[in-house]
Coordinates of C-alpha atoms in Angstrom, one line a residue:
M121 CA 66.6 -53.7 58.0
R122 CA 68.1 -55.6 55.3
M123 CA 68.4 -53.2 53.1
L124 CA 69.3 -53.7 48.4
L125 CA 72.0 -51.0 47.9
K126 CA 72.1 -51.4 43.6
V127 CA 75.4 -49.4 42.6
S128 CA 76.0 -49.1 39.1
I129 CA 79.9 -47.5 37.8
P130 CA 79.6 -45.2 35.0
V131 CA 82.2 -46.9 32.2
E132 CA 84.6 -44.7 32.7
A133 CA 85.4 -44.6 35.9
G134 CA 84.6 -48.5 35.8
N135 CA 87.9 -48.7 33.2
A136 CA 90.2 -46.2 35.1
A137 CA 90.2 -48.0 38.0
V138 CA 90.7 -51.3 36.3
R139 CA 93.6 -49.2 34.0
K140 CA 95.5 -48.6 37.1
G141 CA 94.5 -52.0 39.1
T142 CA 92.4 -50.8 41.6
L143 CA 88.2 -51.8 40.8
G144 CA 88.8 -55.1 42.6
S145 CA 90.7 -54.0 45.6
T146 CA 88.4 -50.8 46.4
I147 CA 85.5 -52.3 46.1
Q148 CA 87.0 -55.0 48.4
A149 CA 87.5 -52.3 50.6
I150 CA 83.9 -50.7 50.5
L151 CA 82.5 -54.2 50.9
A152 CA 85.0 -55.4 53.9
D153 CA 83.6 -51.8 55.8
L154 CA 79.8 -52.6 54.9
K155 CA 80.0 -56.2 55.5
P156 CA 76.8 -57.0 53.9
E157 CA 75.4 -60.4 54.1
A158 CA 75.8 -60.7 50.2
A159 CA 76.8 -59.1 47.1
Y160 CA 76.3 -60.1 43.4
F161 CA 78.0 -58.2 40.8
A162 CA 76.4 -58.0 36.8
E163 CA 76.5 -55.9 33.9
E164 CA 73.3 -53.3 33.8
D165 CA 72.1 -50.5 31.4
G166 CA 76.1 -51.3 30.3
K167 CA 77.2 -50.4 33.9
R168 CA 79.3 -52.4 36.4
T169 CA 76.6 -52.7 38.8
G170 CA 76.4 -55.1 41.9
F171 CA 73.9 -55.4 44.1
V172 CA 74.6 -55.4 48.0
F173 CA 72.4 -56.7 50.5
F174 CA 73.4 -55.6 54.3
D175 CA 71.8 -54.5 57.3
M176 CA 71.1 -50.8 57.9
K177 CA 70.3 -50.0 61.7
D178 CA 69.2 -46.7 61.2
S179 CA 69.4 -44.1 58.3
S180 CA 72.1 -41.9 59.6
Q181 CA 74.6 -44.3 58.4
L182 CA 73.3 -43.5 55.0
P183 CA 76.2 -41.2 54.2
A184 CA 79.2 -43.6 54.8
I185 CA 77.5 -46.3 53.6
A186 CA 76.7 -44.3 50.0
E187 CA 79.6 -41.8 49.6
P188 CA 82.9 -44.4 49.2
W189 CA 80.4 -45.8 46.3
F190 CA 80.6 -42.3 45.0
L191 CA 84.3 -41.3 45.8
A192 CA 86.1 -43.9 44.3
F193 CA 83.4 -44.3 41.8
N194 CA 81.4 -41.4 40.7
A195 CA 78.8 -44.3 41.1
S196 CA 74.9 -43.5 41.1
L197 CA 72.7 -46.2 43.6
T198 CA 69.6 -46.4 45.1
V199 CA 69.1 -48.4 48.8
R200 CA 65.8 -49.9 48.9
P201 CA 64.2 -52.1 52.0
A202 CA 64.3 -56.0 51.1
M203 CA 62.9 -59.3 52.5
N204 CA 64.0 -62.5 51.7
S205 CA 61.3 -65.1 51.8
Q206 CA 61.2 -65.3 56.3
D207 CA 60.9 -61.6 55.7
L208 CA 57.7 -61.7 53.7
T209 CA 56.5 -65.1 55.6
A210 CA 56.3 -63.1 58.4
G211 CA 54.5 -60.1 56.3
M212 CA 51.9 -62.4 55.1
P213 CA 49.0 -61.3 57.7
G214 CA 49.6 -57.6 56.9
M215 CA 49.3 -58.3 53.2
T216 CA 45.3 -59.6 54.4
K217 CA 44.6 -57.1 56.4
A218 CA 45.4 -55.1 53.3
A219 CA 43.6 -57.4 51.3
E220 CA 40.8 -57.2 53.1
K221 CA 40.5 -54.1 53.5
Y222 CA 41.6 -52.3 50.4
G223 CA 41.7 -55.4 48.3
Q224 CA 38.2 -54.5 46.3
A225 CA 38.3 -52.9 43.1
G226 CA 36.4 -49.0 43.7
S227 CA 35.9 -50.0 47.0
A228 CA 37.0 -47.1 49.5

């Protein structure tokens, strides 16, 4: 299943890694293990933040996905399912069925 990992690196931990010259190489090593579909980086809430799209076949993979970020950067993260436009198109019948059954306000 395609997942979105949002990882936020605290300023202090990120600055320490920059000063040591390890921020980029550590992120690249973690991503090499994860083999993401895509990874984007930006600032969010004043922190260095990554948005990483990857395939997770089983929930038992979560520790191996999360722990490198925790251990390397004391990062906080969220993981949630994500869809591309083809997935959204494939999911439309389910949305239509839900709208037909539950779409009327106040109906039970």
